[in-house]
């Protein structure tokens, strides 16, 4: 299938944040993948890597848009969690 591909890497301040984001978006791998695109996710240290393979440029663009959005939501949700946690500690 892999006529087109992309690798996305997201680096975080802490490995715990990378694991949180990776685990959050990994839940979608089997749900989003189809016969036109497939994604794998890996977290090593403070870096989350997504490997996207697609059958055509349109499928690759759609997959990129989806995964950027999912990572963004996971990051923003983690930020809110940090804010709530820091308020409760004071």
mmCIF file of N, CA, C and O in Angstrom:
data_model
loop_
_atom_site.group_PDB
_atom_site.id
_atom_site.type_symbol
_atom_site.label_atom_id
_atom_site.label_comp_id
_atom_site.label_asym_id
_atom_site.label_seq_id
_atom_site.Cartn_x
_atom_site.Cartn_y
_atom_site.Cartn_z
ATOM 1 N N UNK A 1 0.802 -1.191 0.000
ATOM 2 C CA UNK A 1 0.000 0.000 0.000
ATOM 3 C C UNK A 1 0.847 1.257 0.000
ATOM 4 O O UNK A 1 0.500 2.216 -0.633
ATOM 5 N N UNK A 2 1.953 1.268 0.649
ATOM 6 C CA UNK A 2 2.681 2.487 0.977
ATOM 7 C C UNK A 2 3.307 3.189 -0.224
ATOM 8 O O UNK A 2 4.507 3.220 -0.388
ATOM 9 N N UNK A 3 2.503 3.786 -1.046
ATOM 10 C CA UNK A 3 3.026 4.606 -2.130
ATOM 11 C C UNK A 3 3.430 5.976 -1.605
ATOM 12 O O UNK A 3 4.268 6.646 -2.194
ATOM 13 N N UNK A 4 2.829 6.394 -0.479
ATOM 14 C CA UNK A 4 3.109 7.694 0.127
ATOM 15 C C UNK A 4 3.217 7.507 1.637
ATOM 16 O O UNK A 4 2.510 6.683 2.213
ATOM 17 N N UNK A 5 4.078 8.285 2.259
ATOM 18 C CA UNK A 5 4.230 8.138 3.701
ATOM 19 C C UNK A 5 4.754 9.397 4.348
ATOM 20 O O UNK A 5 5.265 10.300 3.684
ATOM 21 N N UNK A 6 4.603 9.442 5.654
ATOM 22 C CA UNK A 6 5.106 10.566 6.443
ATOM 23 C C UNK A 6 5.417 10.069 7.846
ATOM 24 O O UNK A 6 4.775 9.141 8.347
ATOM 25 N N UNK A 7 6.403 10.704 8.448
ATOM 26 C CA UNK A 7 6.735 10.436 9.837
ATOM 27 C C UNK A 7 6.562 11.729 10.613
ATOM 28 O O UNK A 7 7.114 12.763 10.228
ATOM 29 N N UNK A 8 5.781 11.667 11.675
ATOM 30 C CA UNK A 8 5.585 12.819 12.551
ATOM 31 C C UNK A 8 6.268 12.518 13.869
ATOM 32 O O UNK A 8 6.112 11.425 14.420
ATOM 33 N N UNK A 9 7.038 13.461 14.372
ATOM 34 C CA UNK A 9 7.672 13.298 15.681
ATOM 35 C C UNK A 9 7.315 14.494 16.544
ATOM 36 O O UNK A 9 7.424 15.644 16.114
ATOM 37 N N UNK A 10 6.878 14.191 17.756
ATOM 38 C CA UNK A 10 6.506 15.211 18.727
ATOM 39 C C UNK A 10 7.396 15.019 19.948
ATOM 40 O O UNK A 10 7.441 13.932 20.513
ATOM 41 N N UNK A 11 8.099 16.082 20.340
ATOM 42 C CA UNK A 11 8.990 15.991 21.495
ATOM 43 C C UNK A 11 8.387 16.763 22.660
ATOM 44 O O UNK A 11 7.908 17.889 22.499
ATOM 45 N N UNK A 12 8.449 16.163 23.837
ATOM 46 C CA UNK A 12 7.866 16.741 25.041
ATOM 47 C C UNK A 12 8.941 16.970 26.090
ATOM 48 O O UNK A 12 10.039 16.427 26.002
ATOM 49 N N UNK A 13 8.607 17.775 27.090
ATOM 50 C CA UNK A 13 9.553 18.080 28.161
ATOM 51 C C UNK A 13 9.856 16.856 29.018
ATOM 52 O O UNK A 13 10.941 16.751 29.584
ATOM 53 N N UNK A 14 8.873 15.965 29.134
ATOM 54 C CA UNK A 14 9.032 14.803 30.010
ATOM 55 C C UNK A 14 8.546 13.531 29.317
ATOM 56 O O UNK A 14 7.551 13.564 28.594
ATOM 57 N N UNK A 15 9.194 12.410 29.576
ATOM 58 C CA UNK A 15 8.728 11.139 29.018
ATOM 59 C C UNK A 15 7.300 10.799 29.446
ATOM 60 O O UNK A 15 6.555 10.199 28.673
ATOM 61 N N UNK A 16 6.907 11.205 30.648
ATOM 62 C CA UNK A 16 5.543 10.911 31.115
ATOM 63 C C UNK A 16 4.510 11.594 30.228
ATOM 64 O O UNK A 16 3.464 11.007 29.923
ATOM 65 N N UNK A 17 4.786 12.821 29.781
ATOM 66 C CA UNK A 17 3.857 13.523 28.888
ATOM 67 C C UNK A 17 3.813 12.824 27.537
ATOM 68 O O UNK A 17 2.750 12.656 26.945
ATOM 69 N N UNK A 18 4.949 12.382 27.038
ATOM 70 C CA UNK A 18 4.986 11.664 25.757
ATOM 71 C C UNK A 18 4.164 10.386 25.837
ATOM 72 O O UNK A 18 3.383 10.080 24.928
ATOM 73 N N UNK A 19 4.320 9.639 26.940
ATOM 74 C CA UNK A 19 3.544 8.400 27.108
ATOM 75 C C UNK A 19 2.051 8.707 27.163
ATOM 76 O O UNK A 19 1.247 7.989 26.565
ATOM 77 N N UNK A 20 1.673 9.763 27.884
ATOM 78 C CA UNK A 20 0.257 10.127 28.003
ATOM 79 C C UNK A 20 -0.338 10.447 26.635
ATOM 80 O O UNK A 20 -1.408 9.946 26.282
ATOM 81 N N UNK A 21 0.344 11.255 25.849
ATOM 82 C CA UNK A 21 -0.147 11.613 24.518
ATOM 83 C C UNK A 21 -0.195 10.372 23.628
ATOM 84 O O UNK A 21 -1.193 10.121 22.946
ATOM 85 N N UNK A 22 0.860 9.570 23.640
ATOM 86 C CA UNK A 22 0.909 8.371 22.795
ATOM 87 C C UNK A 22 -0.215 7.407 23.146
ATOM 88 O O UNK A 22 -0.900 6.888 22.259
ATOM 89 N N UNK A 23 -0.435 7.182 24.437
ATOM 90 C CA UNK A 23 -1.500 6.258 24.851
ATOM 91 C C UNK A 23 -2.876 6.800 24.493
ATOM 92 O O UNK A 23 -3.778 6.044 24.136
ATOM 93 N N UNK A 24 -3.033 8.110 24.579
ATOM 94 C CA UNK A 24 -4.328 8.715 24.249
ATOM 95 C C UNK A 24 -4.673 8.552 22.772
ATOM 96 O O UNK A 24 -5.786 8.157 22.433
ATOM 97 N N UNK A 25 -3.730 8.867 21.906
ATOM 98 C CA UNK A 25 -4.027 8.787 20.469
ATOM 99 C C UNK A 25 -3.946 7.367 19.929
ATOM 100 O O UNK A 25 -4.582 7.042 18.926
ATOM 101 N N UNK A 26 -3.195 6.497 20.592
ATOM 102 C CA UNK A 26 -3.073 5.109 20.126
ATOM 103 C C UNK A 26 -4.409 4.385 20.134
ATOM 104 O O UNK A 26 -4.607 3.449 19.357
ATOM 105 N N UNK A 27 -5.317 4.841 20.963
ATOM 106 C CA UNK A 27 -6.647 4.225 21.011
ATOM 107 C C UNK A 27 -7.368 4.323 19.662
ATOM 108 O O UNK A 27 -8.268 3.541 19.383
ATOM 109 N N UNK A 28 -6.963 5.271 18.837
ATOM 110 C CA UNK A 28 -7.635 5.503 17.553
ATOM 111 C C UNK A 28 -7.029 4.729 16.383
ATOM 112 O O UNK A 28 -7.607 4.715 15.305
ATOM 113 N N UNK A 29 -5.896 4.099 16.573
ATOM 114 C CA UNK A 29 -5.208 3.446 15.449
ATOM 115 C C UNK A 29 -6.112 2.466 14.720
ATOM 116 O O UNK A 29 -6.283 2.557 13.521
ATOM 117 N N UNK A 30 -6.702 1.546 15.375
ATOM 118 C CA UNK A 30 -7.553 0.565 14.711
ATOM 119 C C UNK A 30 -8.868 1.136 14.203
ATOM 120 O O UNK A 30 -9.474 0.597 13.280
ATOM 121 N N UNK A 31 -9.283 2.252 14.802
ATOM 122 C CA UNK A 31 -10.558 2.858 14.428
ATOM 123 C C UNK A 31 -10.448 3.704 13.165
ATOM 124 O O UNK A 31 -11.401 3.803 12.403
ATOM 125 N N UNK A 32 -9.316 4.328 12.956
ATOM 126 C CA UNK A 32 -9.147 5.258 11.841
ATOM 127 C C UNK A 32 -8.554 4.585 10.607
ATOM 128 O O UNK A 32 -8.892 4.923 9.479
ATOM 129 N N UNK A 33 -7.651 3.648 10.816
ATOM 130 C CA UNK A 33 -7.006 2.978 9.687
ATOM 131 C C UNK A 33 -8.044 2.329 8.775
ATOM 132 O O UNK A 33 -9.067 1.849 9.228
ATOM 133 N N UNK A 34 -7.737 2.363 7.493
ATOM 134 C CA UNK A 34 -8.613 1.711 6.520
ATOM 135 C C UNK A 34 -7.757 1.162 5.387
ATOM 136 O O UNK A 34 -6.539 1.051 5.528
ATOM 137 N N UNK A 35 -8.369 0.842 4.267
ATOM 138 C CA UNK A 35 -7.602 0.269 3.168
ATOM 139 C C UNK A 35 -6.751 1.307 2.433
ATOM 140 O O UNK A 35 -5.916 0.950 1.619
ATOM 141 N N UNK A 36 -6.919 2.610 2.761
ATOM 142 C CA UNK A 36 -6.141 3.654 2.096
ATOM 143 C C UNK A 36 -5.009 4.215 2.937
ATOM 144 O O UNK A 36 -4.078 4.813 2.408
ATOM 145 N N UNK A 37 -5.086 4.062 4.254
ATOM 146 C CA UNK A 37 -3.992 4.556 5.100
ATOM 147 C C UNK A 37 -3.902 3.751 6.391
ATOM 148 O O UNK A 37 -4.908 3.239 6.881
ATOM 149 N N UNK A 38 -2.673 3.661 6.893
ATOM 150 C CA UNK A 38 -2.419 2.946 8.140
ATOM 151 C C UNK A 38 -1.382 3.732 8.925
ATOM 152 O O UNK A 38 -0.476 4.342 8.340
ATOM 153 N N UNK A 39 -1.499 3.685 10.246
ATOM 154 C CA UNK A 39 -0.602 4.438 11.113
ATOM 155 C C UNK A 39 -0.103 3.555 12.246
ATOM 156 O O UNK A 39 -0.856 2.740 12.778
ATOM 157 N N UNK A 40 1.159 3.744 12.603
ATOM 158 C CA UNK A 40 1.708 3.115 13.798
ATOM 159 C C UNK A 40 2.234 4.225 14.704
ATOM 160 O O UNK A 40 2.694 5.265 14.227
ATOM 161 N N UNK A 41 2.156 3.983 16.004
ATOM 162 C CA UNK A 41 2.590 4.965 16.991
ATOM 163 C C UNK A 41 3.619 4.325 17.895
ATOM 164 O O UNK A 41 3.474 3.173 18.312
ATOM 165 N N UNK A 42 4.653 5.101 18.208
ATOM 166 C CA UNK A 42 5.687 4.630 19.114
ATOM 167 C C UNK A 42 6.075 5.777 20.037
ATOM 168 O O UNK A 42 6.055 6.946 19.642
ATOM 169 N N UNK A 43 6.377 5.437 21.263
ATOM 170 C CA UNK A 43 6.839 6.426 22.229
ATOM 171 C C UNK A 43 8.151 5.937 22.813
ATOM 172 O O UNK A 43 8.233 4.823 23.335
ATOM 173 N N UNK A 44 9.187 6.753 22.681
ATOM 174 C CA UNK A 44 10.493 6.400 23.241
ATOM 175 C C UNK A 44 11.042 7.627 23.948
ATOM 176 O O UNK A 44 11.295 8.662 23.325
ATOM 177 N N UNK A 45 11.180 7.508 25.248
ATOM 178 C CA UNK A 45 11.631 8.657 26.020
ATOM 179 C C UNK A 45 10.609 9.766 25.930
ATOM 180 O O UNK A 45 9.419 9.557 26.163
ATOM 181 N N UNK A 46 11.058 10.951 25.550
ATOM 182 C CA UNK A 46 10.174 12.112 25.467
ATOM 183 C C UNK A 46 9.660 12.358 24.052
ATOM 184 O O UNK A 46 9.128 13.423 23.762
ATOM 185 N N UNK A 47 9.806 11.374 23.167
ATOM 186 C CA UNK A 47 9.401 11.551 21.766
ATOM 187 C C UNK A 47 8.303 10.566 21.386
ATOM 188 O O UNK A 47 8.399 9.372 21.656
ATOM 189 N N UNK A 48 7.272 11.100 20.752
ATOM 190 C CA UNK A 48 6.192 10.287 20.186
ATOM 191 C C UNK A 48 6.356 10.330 18.676
ATOM 192 O O UNK A 48 6.479 11.414 18.086
ATOM 193 N N UNK A 49 6.381 9.161 18.039
ATOM 194 C CA UNK A 49 6.523 9.076 16.582
ATOM 195 C C UNK A 49 5.294 8.412 15.982
ATOM 196 O O UNK A 49 4.820 7.400 16.497
ATOM 197 N N UNK A 50 4.807 8.990 14.910
ATOM 198 C CA UNK A 50 3.710 8.405 14.149
ATOM 199 C C UNK A 50 4.212 8.149 12.736
ATOM 200 O O UNK A 50 4.750 9.054 12.092
ATOM 201 N N UNK A 51 4.069 6.926 12.275
ATOM 202 C CA UNK A 51 4.425 6.546 10.904
ATOM 203 C C UNK A 51 3.126 6.347 10.142
ATOM 204 O O UNK A 51 2.322 5.481 10.495
ATOM 205 N N UNK A 52 2.923 7.152 9.124
ATOM 206 C CA UNK A 52 1.701 7.078 8.338
ATOM 207 C C UNK A 52 2.052 6.600 6.935
ATOM 208 O O UNK A 52 2.954 7.141 6.295
ATOM 209 N N UNK A 53 1.352 5.573 6.479
ATOM 210 C CA UNK A 53 1.494 5.073 5.122
ATOM 211 C C UNK A 53 0.144 5.190 4.438
ATOM 212 O O UNK A 53 -0.876 4.852 5.040
ATOM 213 N N UNK A 54 0.160 5.668 3.200
ATOM 214 C CA UNK A 54 -1.098 5.869 2.491
ATOM 215 C C UNK A 54 -0.972 5.447 1.033
ATOM 216 O O UNK A 54 0.116 5.475 0.453
ATOM 217 N N UNK A 55 -2.102 5.090 0.480
ATOM 218 C CA UNK A 55 -2.139 4.626 -0.904
ATOM 219 C C UNK A 55 -2.040 5.762 -1.907
ATOM 220 O O UNK A 55 -1.594 5.563 -3.033
ATOM 221 N N UNK A 56 -2.442 6.982 -1.499
ATOM 222 C CA UNK A 56 -2.447 8.110 -2.417
ATOM 223 C C UNK A 56 -2.296 9.409 -1.632
ATOM 224 O O UNK A 56 -2.458 9.418 -0.413
ATOM 225 N N UNK A 57 -1.985 10.508 -2.322
ATOM 226 C CA UNK A 57 -1.766 11.780 -1.623
ATOM 227 C C UNK A 57 -2.993 12.292 -0.856
ATOM 228 O O UNK A 57 -2.853 12.884 0.202
ATOM 229 N N UNK A 58 -4.171 12.058 -1.375
ATOM 230 C CA UNK A 58 -5.387 12.519 -0.694
ATOM 231 C C UNK A 58 -5.568 11.776 0.625
ATOM 232 O O UNK A 58 -5.879 12.384 1.661
ATOM 233 N N UNK A 59 -5.332 10.488 0.622
ATOM 234 C CA UNK A 59 -5.438 9.699 1.853
ATOM 235 C C UNK A 59 -4.362 10.118 2.852
ATOM 236 O O UNK A 59 -4.617 10.173 4.060
ATOM 237 N N UNK A 60 -3.168 10.424 2.366
ATOM 238 C CA UNK A 60 -2.102 10.874 3.252
ATOM 239 C C UNK A 60 -2.467 12.207 3.892
ATOM 240 O O UNK A 60 -2.318 12.386 5.105
ATOM 241 N N UNK A 61 -2.970 13.135 3.113
ATOM 242 C CA UNK A 61 -3.368 14.437 3.650
ATOM 243 C C UNK A 61 -4.463 14.277 4.694
ATOM 244 O O UNK A 61 -4.414 14.885 5.772
ATOM 245 N N UNK A 62 -5.444 13.447 4.411
ATOM 246 C CA UNK A 62 -6.529 13.214 5.368
ATOM 247 C C UNK A 62 -6.000 12.601 6.658
ATOM 248 O O UNK A 62 -6.389 13.016 7.763
ATOM 249 N N UNK A 63 -5.104 11.641 6.535
ATOM 250 C CA UNK A 63 -4.531 11.008 7.720
ATOM 251 C C UNK A 63 -3.707 12.010 8.522
ATOM 252 O O UNK A 63 -3.799 12.056 9.756
ATOM 253 N N UNK A 64 -2.901 12.814 7.843
ATOM 254 C CA UNK A 64 -2.100 13.828 8.540
ATOM 255 C C UNK A 64 -2.998 14.792 9.309
ATOM 256 O O UNK A 64 -2.748 15.094 10.476
ATOM 257 N N UNK A 65 -4.031 15.283 8.656
ATOM 258 C CA UNK A 65 -4.958 16.206 9.322
ATOM 259 C C UNK A 65 -5.583 15.559 10.557
ATOM 260 O O UNK A 65 -5.695 16.182 11.614
ATOM 261 N N UNK A 66 -5.992 14.322 10.424
ATOM 262 C CA UNK A 66 -6.617 13.607 11.536
ATOM 263 C C UNK A 66 -5.651 13.444 12.698
ATOM 264 O O UNK A 66 -5.984 13.754 13.845
ATOM 265 N N UNK A 67 -4.437 12.968 12.420
ATOM 266 C CA UNK A 67 -3.484 12.703 13.494
ATOM 267 C C UNK A 67 -2.976 13.984 14.136
ATOM 268 O O UNK A 67 -2.799 14.041 15.358
ATOM 269 N N UNK A 68 -2.771 15.050 13.350
ATOM 270 C CA UNK A 68 -2.399 16.335 13.960
ATOM 271 C C UNK A 68 -3.494 16.807 14.909
ATOM 272 O O UNK A 68 -3.217 17.284 16.004
ATOM 273 N N UNK A 69 -4.739 16.652 14.495
ATOM 274 C CA UNK A 69 -5.857 17.058 15.349
ATOM 275 C C UNK A 69 -5.925 16.225 16.623
ATOM 276 O O UNK A 69 -6.130 16.762 17.721
ATOM 277 N N UNK A 70 -5.758 14.911 16.505
ATOM 278 C CA UNK A 70 -5.823 14.044 17.674
ATOM 279 C C UNK A 70 -4.702 14.338 18.665
ATOM 280 O O UNK A 70 -4.923 14.374 19.881
ATOM 281 N N UNK A 71 -3.501 14.566 18.161
ATOM 282 C CA UNK A 71 -2.378 14.898 19.040
ATOM 283 C C UNK A 71 -2.628 16.249 19.708
ATOM 284 O O UNK A 71 -2.390 16.407 20.909
ATOM 285 N N UNK A 72 -3.136 17.198 18.965
ATOM 286 C CA UNK A 72 -3.441 18.516 19.528
ATOM 287 C C UNK A 72 -4.450 18.408 20.668
ATOM 288 O O UNK A 72 -4.267 19.009 21.728
ATOM 289 N N UNK A 73 -5.496 17.638 20.476
ATOM 290 C CA UNK A 73 -6.505 17.457 21.520
ATOM 291 C C UNK A 73 -5.895 16.778 22.744
ATOM 292 O O UNK A 73 -6.146 17.186 23.890
ATOM 293 N N UNK A 74 -5.069 15.775 22.539
ATOM 294 C CA UNK A 74 -4.422 15.086 23.661
ATOM 295 C C UNK A 74 -3.510 16.039 24.432
ATOM 296 O O UNK A 74 -3.495 16.036 25.663
ATOM 297 N N UNK A 75 -2.769 16.872 23.710
ATOM 298 C CA UNK A 75 -1.889 17.839 24.374
ATOM 299 C C UNK A 75 -2.684 18.869 25.164
ATOM 300 O O UNK A 75 -2.339 19.177 26.316
ATOM 301 N N UNK A 76 -3.732 19.407 24.559
ATOM 302 C CA UNK A 76 -4.544 20.410 25.263
ATOM 303 C C UNK A 76 -5.248 19.814 26.476
ATOM 304 O O UNK A 76 -5.347 20.453 27.525
ATOM 305 N N UNK A 77 -5.697 18.587 26.367
ATOM 306 C CA UNK A 77 -6.343 17.921 27.499
ATOM 307 C C UNK A 77 -5.343 17.693 28.627
ATOM 308 O O UNK A 77 -5.655 17.910 29.811
ATOM 309 N N UNK A 78 -4.139 17.287 28.294
ATOM 310 C CA UNK A 78 -3.099 17.104 29.306
ATOM 311 C C UNK A 78 -2.759 18.428 29.977
ATOM 312 O O UNK A 78 -2.546 18.478 31.196
ATOM 313 N N UNK A 79 -2.733 19.515 29.212
ATOM 314 C CA UNK A 79 -2.470 20.839 29.789
ATOM 315 C C UNK A 79 -3.554 21.228 30.795
ATOM 316 O O UNK A 79 -3.250 21.758 31.864
ATOM 317 N N UNK A 80 -4.804 20.960 30.447
ATOM 318 C CA UNK A 80 -5.908 21.254 31.371
ATOM 319 C C UNK A 80 -5.751 20.420 32.635
ATOM 320 O O UNK A 80 -5.929 20.919 33.752
ATOM 321 N N UNK A 81 -5.409 19.165 32.492
ATOM 322 C CA UNK A 81 -5.185 18.305 33.646
ATOM 323 C C UNK A 81 -4.083 18.850 34.540
ATOM 324 O O UNK A 81 -4.198 18.841 35.768
ATOM 325 N N UNK A 82 -3.001 19.351 33.928
ATOM 326 C CA UNK A 82 -1.907 19.943 34.701
ATOM 327 C C UNK A 82 -2.382 21.164 35.476
ATOM 328 O O UNK A 82 -2.014 21.366 36.628
ATOM 329 N N UNK A 83 -3.200 22.001 34.830
ATOM 330 C CA UNK A 83 -3.714 23.198 35.488
ATOM 331 C C UNK A 83 -4.594 22.838 36.682
ATOM 332 O O UNK A 83 -4.477 23.434 37.759
ATOM 333 N N UNK A 84 -5.456 21.874 36.506
ATOM 334 C CA UNK A 84 -6.328 21.443 37.592
ATOM 335 C C UNK A 84 -5.502 20.866 38.736
ATOM 336 O O UNK A 84 -5.729 21.172 39.903
ATOM 337 N N UNK A 85 -4.519 20.058 38.392
ATOM 338 C CA UNK A 85 -3.670 19.439 39.413
ATOM 339 C C UNK A 85 -2.898 20.515 40.184
ATOM 340 O O UNK A 85 -2.803 20.464 41.405
ATOM 341 N N UNK A 86 -2.369 21.509 39.481
ATOM 342 C CA UNK A 86 -1.584 22.542 40.169
ATOM 343 C C UNK A 86 -2.471 23.402 41.069
ATOM 344 O O UNK A 86 -2.044 23.841 42.131
ATOM 345 N N UNK A 87 -3.719 23.637 40.680
ATOM 346 C CA UNK A 87 -4.654 24.395 41.529
ATOM 347 C C UNK A 87 -5.001 23.625 42.796
ATOM 348 O O UNK A 87 -5.149 24.201 43.853
ATOM 349 N N UNK A 88 -5.147 22.315 42.650
ATOM 350 C CA UNK A 88 -5.530 21.510 43.820
ATOM 351 C C UNK A 88 -4.374 21.339 44.790
ATOM 352 O O UNK A 88 -4.586 21.032 45.958
ATOM 353 N N UNK A 89 -3.152 21.548 44.330
ATOM 354 C CA UNK A 89 -1.983 21.410 45.193
ATOM 355 C C UNK A 89 -1.707 22.663 46.003
ATOM 356 O O UNK A 89 -0.934 22.639 46.935
ATOM 357 N N UNK A 90 -2.336 23.771 45.633
ATOM 358 C CA UNK A 90 -2.083 25.032 46.366
ATOM 359 C C UNK A 90 -3.081 25.276 47.457
ATOM 360 O O UNK A 90 -4.049 24.695 47.646
#
